Short mmCIF file of C-alpha atoms and ligand atoms in Angstrom, two decimals:
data_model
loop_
_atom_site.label_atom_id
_atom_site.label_comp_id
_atom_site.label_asym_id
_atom_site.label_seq_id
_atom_site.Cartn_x
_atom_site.Cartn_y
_atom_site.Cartn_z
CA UNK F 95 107.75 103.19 103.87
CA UNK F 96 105.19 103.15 101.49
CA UNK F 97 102.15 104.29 103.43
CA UNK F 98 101.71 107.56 105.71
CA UNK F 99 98.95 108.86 108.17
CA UNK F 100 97.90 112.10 107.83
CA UNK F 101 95.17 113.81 110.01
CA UNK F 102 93.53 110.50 110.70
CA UNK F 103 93.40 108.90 107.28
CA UNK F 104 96.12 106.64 105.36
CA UNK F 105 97.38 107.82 101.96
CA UNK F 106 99.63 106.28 99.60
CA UNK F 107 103.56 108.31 99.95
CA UNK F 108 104.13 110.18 97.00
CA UNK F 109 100.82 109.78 95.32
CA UNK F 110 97.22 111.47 95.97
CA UNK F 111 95.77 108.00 96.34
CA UNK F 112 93.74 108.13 100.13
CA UNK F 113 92.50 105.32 101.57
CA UNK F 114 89.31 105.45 103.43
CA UNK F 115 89.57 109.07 104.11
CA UNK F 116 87.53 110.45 106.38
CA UNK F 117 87.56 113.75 105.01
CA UNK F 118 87.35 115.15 101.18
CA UNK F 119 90.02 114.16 99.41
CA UNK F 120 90.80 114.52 95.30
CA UNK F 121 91.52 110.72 95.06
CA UNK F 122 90.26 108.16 97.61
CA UNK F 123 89.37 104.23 97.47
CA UNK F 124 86.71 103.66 99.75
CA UNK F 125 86.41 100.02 100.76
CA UNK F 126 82.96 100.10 101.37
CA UNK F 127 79.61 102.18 102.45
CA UNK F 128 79.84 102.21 106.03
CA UNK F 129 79.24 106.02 107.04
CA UNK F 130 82.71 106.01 108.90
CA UNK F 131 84.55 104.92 105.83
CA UNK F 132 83.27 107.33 103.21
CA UNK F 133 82.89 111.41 102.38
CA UNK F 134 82.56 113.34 99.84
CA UNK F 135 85.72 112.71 97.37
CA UNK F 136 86.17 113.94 94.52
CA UNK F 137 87.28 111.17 92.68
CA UNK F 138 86.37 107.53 94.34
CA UNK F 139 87.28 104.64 93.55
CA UNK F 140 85.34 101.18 94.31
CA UNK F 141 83.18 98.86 93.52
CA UNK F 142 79.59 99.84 91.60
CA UNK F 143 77.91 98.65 94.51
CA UNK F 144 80.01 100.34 97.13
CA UNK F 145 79.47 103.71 94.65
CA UNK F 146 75.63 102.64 94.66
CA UNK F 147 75.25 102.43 98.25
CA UNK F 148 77.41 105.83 98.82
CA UNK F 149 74.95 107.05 96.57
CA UNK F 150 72.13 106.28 98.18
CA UNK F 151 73.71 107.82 101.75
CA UNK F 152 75.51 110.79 100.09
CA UNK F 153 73.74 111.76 96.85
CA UNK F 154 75.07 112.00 93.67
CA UNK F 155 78.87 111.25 93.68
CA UNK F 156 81.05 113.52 91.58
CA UNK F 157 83.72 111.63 89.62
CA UNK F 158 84.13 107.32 90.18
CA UNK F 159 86.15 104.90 89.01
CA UNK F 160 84.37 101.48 89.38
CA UNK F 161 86.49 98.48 89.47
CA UNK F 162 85.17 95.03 89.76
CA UNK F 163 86.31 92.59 91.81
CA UNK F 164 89.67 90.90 90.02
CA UNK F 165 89.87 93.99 88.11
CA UNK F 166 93.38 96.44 87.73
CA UNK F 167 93.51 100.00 86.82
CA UNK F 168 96.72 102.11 86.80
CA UNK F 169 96.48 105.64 88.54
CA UNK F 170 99.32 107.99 88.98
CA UNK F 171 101.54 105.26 88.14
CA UNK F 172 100.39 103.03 90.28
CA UNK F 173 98.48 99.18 89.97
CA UNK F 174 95.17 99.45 91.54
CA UNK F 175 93.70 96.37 92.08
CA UNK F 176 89.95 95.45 94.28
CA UNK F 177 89.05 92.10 95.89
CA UNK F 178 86.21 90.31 98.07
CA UNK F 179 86.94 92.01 101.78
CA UNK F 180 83.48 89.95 102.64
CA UNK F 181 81.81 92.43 104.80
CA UNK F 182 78.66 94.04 102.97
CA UNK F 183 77.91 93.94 99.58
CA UNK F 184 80.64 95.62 97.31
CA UNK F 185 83.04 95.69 100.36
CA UNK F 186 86.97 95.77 98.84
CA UNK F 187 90.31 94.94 99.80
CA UNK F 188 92.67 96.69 97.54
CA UNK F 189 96.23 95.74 96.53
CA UNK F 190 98.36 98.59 95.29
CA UNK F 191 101.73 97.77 93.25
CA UNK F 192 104.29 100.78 92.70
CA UNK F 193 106.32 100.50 89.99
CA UNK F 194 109.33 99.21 92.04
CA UNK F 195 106.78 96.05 92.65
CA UNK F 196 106.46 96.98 96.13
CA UNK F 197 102.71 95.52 96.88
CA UNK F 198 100.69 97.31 99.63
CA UNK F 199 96.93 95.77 100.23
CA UNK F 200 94.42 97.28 102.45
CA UNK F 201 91.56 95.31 103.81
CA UNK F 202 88.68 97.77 104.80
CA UNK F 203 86.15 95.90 107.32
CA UNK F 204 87.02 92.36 107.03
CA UNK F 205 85.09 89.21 107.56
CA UNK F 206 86.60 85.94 106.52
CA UNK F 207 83.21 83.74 106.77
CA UNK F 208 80.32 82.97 104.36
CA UNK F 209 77.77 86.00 104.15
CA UNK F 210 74.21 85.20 101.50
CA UNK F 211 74.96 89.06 100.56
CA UNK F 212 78.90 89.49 100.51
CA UNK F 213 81.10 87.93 98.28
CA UNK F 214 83.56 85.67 100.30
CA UNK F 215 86.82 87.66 101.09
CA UNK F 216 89.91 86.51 99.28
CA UNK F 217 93.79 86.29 101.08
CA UNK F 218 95.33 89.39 99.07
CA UNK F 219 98.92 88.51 99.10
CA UNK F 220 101.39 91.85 99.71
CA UNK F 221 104.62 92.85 101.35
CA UNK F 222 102.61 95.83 103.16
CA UNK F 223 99.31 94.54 105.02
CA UNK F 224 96.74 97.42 106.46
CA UNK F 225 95.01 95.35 108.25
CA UNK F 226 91.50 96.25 109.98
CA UNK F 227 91.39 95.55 114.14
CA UNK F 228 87.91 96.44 115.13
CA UNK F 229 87.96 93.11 116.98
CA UNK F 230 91.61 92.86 116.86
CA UNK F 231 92.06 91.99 120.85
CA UNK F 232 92.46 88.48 122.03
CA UNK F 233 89.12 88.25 123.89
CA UNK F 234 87.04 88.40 120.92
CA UNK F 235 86.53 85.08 119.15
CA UNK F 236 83.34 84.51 117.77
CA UNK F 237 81.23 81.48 117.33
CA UNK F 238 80.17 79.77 113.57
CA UNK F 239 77.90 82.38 112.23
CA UNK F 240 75.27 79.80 110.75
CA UNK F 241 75.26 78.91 114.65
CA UNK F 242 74.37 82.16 115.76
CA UNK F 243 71.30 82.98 113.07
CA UNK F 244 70.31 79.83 114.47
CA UNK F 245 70.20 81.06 117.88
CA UNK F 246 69.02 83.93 116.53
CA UNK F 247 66.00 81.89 115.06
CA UNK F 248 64.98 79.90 117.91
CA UNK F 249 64.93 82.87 120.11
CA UNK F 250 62.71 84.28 117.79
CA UNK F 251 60.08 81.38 117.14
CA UNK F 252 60.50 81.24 121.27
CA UNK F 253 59.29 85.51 121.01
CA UNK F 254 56.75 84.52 118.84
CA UNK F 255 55.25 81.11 120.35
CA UNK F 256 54.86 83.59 123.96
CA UNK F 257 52.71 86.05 122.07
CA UNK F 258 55.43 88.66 122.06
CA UNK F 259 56.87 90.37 119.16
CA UNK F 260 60.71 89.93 118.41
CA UNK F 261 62.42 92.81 117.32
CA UNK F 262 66.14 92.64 116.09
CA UNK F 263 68.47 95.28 116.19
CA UNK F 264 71.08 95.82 113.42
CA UNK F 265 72.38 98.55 111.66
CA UNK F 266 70.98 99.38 108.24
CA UNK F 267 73.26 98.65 105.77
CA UNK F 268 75.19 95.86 105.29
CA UNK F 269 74.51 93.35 108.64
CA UNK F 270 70.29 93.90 108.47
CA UNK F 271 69.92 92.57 104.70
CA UNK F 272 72.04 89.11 105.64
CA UNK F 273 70.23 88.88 108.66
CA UNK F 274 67.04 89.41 106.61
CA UNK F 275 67.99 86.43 104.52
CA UNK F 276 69.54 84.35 106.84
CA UNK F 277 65.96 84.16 108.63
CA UNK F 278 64.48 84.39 105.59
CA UNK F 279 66.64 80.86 104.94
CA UNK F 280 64.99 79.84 108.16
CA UNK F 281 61.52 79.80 107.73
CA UNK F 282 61.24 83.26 109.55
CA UNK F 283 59.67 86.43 107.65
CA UNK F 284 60.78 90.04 108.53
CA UNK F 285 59.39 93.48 108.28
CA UNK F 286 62.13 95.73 108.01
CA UNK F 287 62.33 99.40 109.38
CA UNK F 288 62.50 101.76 105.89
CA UNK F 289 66.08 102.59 106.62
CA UNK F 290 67.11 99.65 106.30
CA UNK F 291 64.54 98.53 103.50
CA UNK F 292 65.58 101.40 101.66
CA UNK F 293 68.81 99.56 101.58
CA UNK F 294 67.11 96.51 100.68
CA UNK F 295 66.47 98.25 97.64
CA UNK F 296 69.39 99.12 96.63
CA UNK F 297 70.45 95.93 96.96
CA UNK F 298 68.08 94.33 95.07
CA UNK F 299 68.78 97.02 92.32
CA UNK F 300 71.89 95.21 92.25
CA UNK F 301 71.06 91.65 91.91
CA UNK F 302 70.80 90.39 95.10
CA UNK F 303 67.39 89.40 96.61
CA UNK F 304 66.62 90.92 100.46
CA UNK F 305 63.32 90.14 100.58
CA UNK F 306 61.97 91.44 103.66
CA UNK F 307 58.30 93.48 103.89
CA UNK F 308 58.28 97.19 104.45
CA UNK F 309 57.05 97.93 108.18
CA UNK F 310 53.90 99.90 108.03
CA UNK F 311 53.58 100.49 111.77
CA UNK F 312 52.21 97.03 111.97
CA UNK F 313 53.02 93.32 112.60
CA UNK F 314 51.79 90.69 110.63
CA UNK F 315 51.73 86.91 112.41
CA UNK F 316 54.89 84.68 112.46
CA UNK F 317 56.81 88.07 111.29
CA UNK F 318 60.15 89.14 112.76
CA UNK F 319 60.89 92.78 113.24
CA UNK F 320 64.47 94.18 112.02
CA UNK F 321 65.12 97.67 113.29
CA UNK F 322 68.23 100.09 113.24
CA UNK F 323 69.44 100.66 117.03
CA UNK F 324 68.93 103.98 116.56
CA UNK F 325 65.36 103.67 115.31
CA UNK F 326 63.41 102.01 118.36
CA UNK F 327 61.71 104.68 119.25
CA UNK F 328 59.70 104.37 115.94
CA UNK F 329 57.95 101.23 117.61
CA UNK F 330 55.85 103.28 119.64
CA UNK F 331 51.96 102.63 118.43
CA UNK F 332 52.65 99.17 117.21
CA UNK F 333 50.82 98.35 120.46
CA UNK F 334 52.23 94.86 120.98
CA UNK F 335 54.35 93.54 123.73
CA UNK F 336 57.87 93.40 122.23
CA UNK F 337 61.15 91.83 123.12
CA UNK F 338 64.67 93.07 121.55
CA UNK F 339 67.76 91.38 120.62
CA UNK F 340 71.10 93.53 119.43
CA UNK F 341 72.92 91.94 116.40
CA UNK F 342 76.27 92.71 116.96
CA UNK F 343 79.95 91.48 117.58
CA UNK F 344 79.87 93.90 120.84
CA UNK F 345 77.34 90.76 122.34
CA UNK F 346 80.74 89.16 123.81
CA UNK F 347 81.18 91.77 126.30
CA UNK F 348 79.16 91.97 129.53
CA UNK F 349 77.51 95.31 128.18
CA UNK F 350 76.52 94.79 124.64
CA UNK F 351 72.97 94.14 125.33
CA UNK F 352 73.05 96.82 127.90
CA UNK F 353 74.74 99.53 125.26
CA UNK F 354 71.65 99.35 122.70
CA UNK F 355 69.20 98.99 125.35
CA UNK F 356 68.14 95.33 124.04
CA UNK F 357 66.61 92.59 126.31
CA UNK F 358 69.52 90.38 124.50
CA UNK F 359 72.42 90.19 122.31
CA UNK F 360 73.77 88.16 119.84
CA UNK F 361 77.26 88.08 118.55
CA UNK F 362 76.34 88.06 114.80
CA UNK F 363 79.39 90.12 112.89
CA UNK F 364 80.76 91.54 110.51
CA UNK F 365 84.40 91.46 111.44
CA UNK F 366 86.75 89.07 111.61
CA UNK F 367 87.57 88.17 115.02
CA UNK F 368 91.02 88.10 116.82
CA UNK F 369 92.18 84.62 115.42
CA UNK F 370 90.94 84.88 112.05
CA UNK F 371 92.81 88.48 111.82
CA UNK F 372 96.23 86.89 112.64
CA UNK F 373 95.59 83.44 110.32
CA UNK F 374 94.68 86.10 107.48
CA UNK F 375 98.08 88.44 108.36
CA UNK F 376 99.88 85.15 108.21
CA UNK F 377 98.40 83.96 105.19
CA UNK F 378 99.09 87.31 102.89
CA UNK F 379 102.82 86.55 103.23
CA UNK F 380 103.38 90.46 104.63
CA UNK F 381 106.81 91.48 105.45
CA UNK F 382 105.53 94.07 107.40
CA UNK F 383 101.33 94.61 109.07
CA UNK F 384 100.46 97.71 110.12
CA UNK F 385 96.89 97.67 112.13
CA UNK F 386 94.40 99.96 111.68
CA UNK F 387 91.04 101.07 113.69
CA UNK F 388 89.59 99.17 117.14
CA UNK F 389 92.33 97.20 118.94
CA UNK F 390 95.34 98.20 116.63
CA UNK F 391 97.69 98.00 119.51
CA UNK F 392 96.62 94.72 120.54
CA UNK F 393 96.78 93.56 117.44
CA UNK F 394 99.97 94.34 116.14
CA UNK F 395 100.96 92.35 119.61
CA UNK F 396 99.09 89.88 119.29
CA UNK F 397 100.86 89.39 115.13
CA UNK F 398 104.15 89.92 117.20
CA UNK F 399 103.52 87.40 119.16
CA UNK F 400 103.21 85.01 116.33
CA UNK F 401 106.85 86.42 115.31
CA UNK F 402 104.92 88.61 112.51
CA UNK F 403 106.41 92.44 111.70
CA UNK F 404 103.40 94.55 113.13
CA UNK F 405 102.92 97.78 114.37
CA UNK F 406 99.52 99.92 114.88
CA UNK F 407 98.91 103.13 112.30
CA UNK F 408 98.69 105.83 115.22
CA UNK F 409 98.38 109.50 115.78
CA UNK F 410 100.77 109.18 118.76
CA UNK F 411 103.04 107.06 116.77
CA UNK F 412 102.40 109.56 113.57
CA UNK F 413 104.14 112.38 116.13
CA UNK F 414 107.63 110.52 116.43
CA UNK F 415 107.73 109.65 112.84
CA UNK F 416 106.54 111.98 110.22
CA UNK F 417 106.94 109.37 107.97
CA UNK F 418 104.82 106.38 109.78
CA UNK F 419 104.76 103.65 107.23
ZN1 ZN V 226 82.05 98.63 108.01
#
């Protein structure tokens, strides 16, 4: 039982070491900058650019520990080790060995595909998987990526051709920066809301090239607007006819253009979907996956299933066993 849930967040038994806490916490790994994955810690460890980009959302952190990818570290006794999780830039899996060589990784946000602005996640081989399920039921299986942008493209030249103005919807950090450059890759410039250029920025501060123009209230010809979902409203006074698309996984269900008020949606993610979740648990070698976030439940029986050890981290299950993990 190496692993407990307490109030919401996972933390290593026996040591201070949280993962992905929600709330403050003296020692936390944080997998990556995605608001509902980080707070204010007082020690964090990650990568530079997931402390960079927590950074630029928080302010000034108070004591880090940056690993790089492939790097180890020992706290309280323990083998701390980070890998690719593939996500958003800087995203981590971490592996942590006790000294009984008990290994326990945890993925973060997962996505198993090729990203222009993410290194490629690597399998992290355990005997405890925490594995993420934000897409972890059986309906969602998502199409080639590079198929999708493409989509994404055409629908955009088609915006474009009609005289109207595209605007894409994605959130600010992490999925709007590889969508920049994955239309950037096809022929297609974009003018990018300042939340998410701002994040552009920091990317670029770190070595890898965004690219996209800063929107002034104004659309320049053959340009493709990216905007947060929750920003919209700040196309008001452009003055042009527009027409909206929603970047997101949500796109497979009957509501997800509905739910961000878009015209359209494309399933452009940056999960993992339901089969590539159970060929990673498979591929780890884990005695035993316990599923975090989204679907856990279906999940864990969906790994069953395949005649994998699974169970979902829960509150409810927290309640009949103190010790959960
Ligand atoms: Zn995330």
């Amino acid at each position: 039982m190496p692993v407990e849930l307490q109030r919401g967040s996972l933390v290593m038994q026996g040591a201070p070491l949280w993962f992905d806490a929600k709330r403050r916490t003296s020692l936390a790994f944080v997998s990556h900058a995605h608001t509902d994955h980080i707070a204010p810690h007082e020690c964090v460890i990650a990568t530079r650019e997931t402390l960079a980009l927590m950074a630029h959302r928080l302010g000034p952190l108070k004591a880090t520990l940056p690993l790089a990818y492939g790097e180890a570290a020992q706290v309280h006794g323990l083998r701390v080790e980070l890998f690719p999780a593939g996500h958003v830039l800087g995203a981590a899996q971490v592996r942590v060995t006790r000294s009984d060589g008990h290994r326990v990784a945890y993925t973060g946000d997962l996505s198993l595909g090729e990203a222009l602005t993410a290194a490629r996640a690597e399998i992290v081989s355990c005997d405890t998987l925490l594995l993420e399920a934000t897409f972890g039921h059986p309906r969602y299986r998502f199409p080639p990526q590079e198929q999708v942008y493409d989509q994404v493209a055409r629908w955009s030249r088609n915006q474009l051709a009609a005289g109207v103005q595209p605007i894409l919807l994605a959130y600010s950090l992490g999925k709007s920066q590889e969508a920049i450059r994955q239309l950037w890759a096809r022929g297609l410039p974009v003018t990018a809301h300042p939340a998410i250029h701002a994040v552009a920025e920091v990317y670029e501060g770190l070595g890898v090239p965004v690219g996209a123009r800063l929107f002034d209230g104004h659309f320049r010809p053959g340009e493709v607007g990216l905007f947060p979902p929750s920003r919209r409203g700040d196309l008001q006074g452009a003055g042009v006819p527009v027409a909206t698309a929603v970047l997101t996984g949500w796109a497979l269900e009957p509501w997800g253009a509905r739910r961000s008020g878009a015209d359209v949606a494309f399933p452009v993610s940056d999960h993992a979907d339901f089969p590539s979740l159970v060929a990673y648990a498979r591929a780890t070698g884990a005695r035993e996956v316990i599923t975090v976030y989204g679907f856990a439940e279906d999940l864990a029986e969906g790994l069953r299933r395949e005649g994998l050890f699974a169970r979902a981290a829960t509150e409810a299950v927290q309640m009949e066993l103190p010790l959960l993990l």
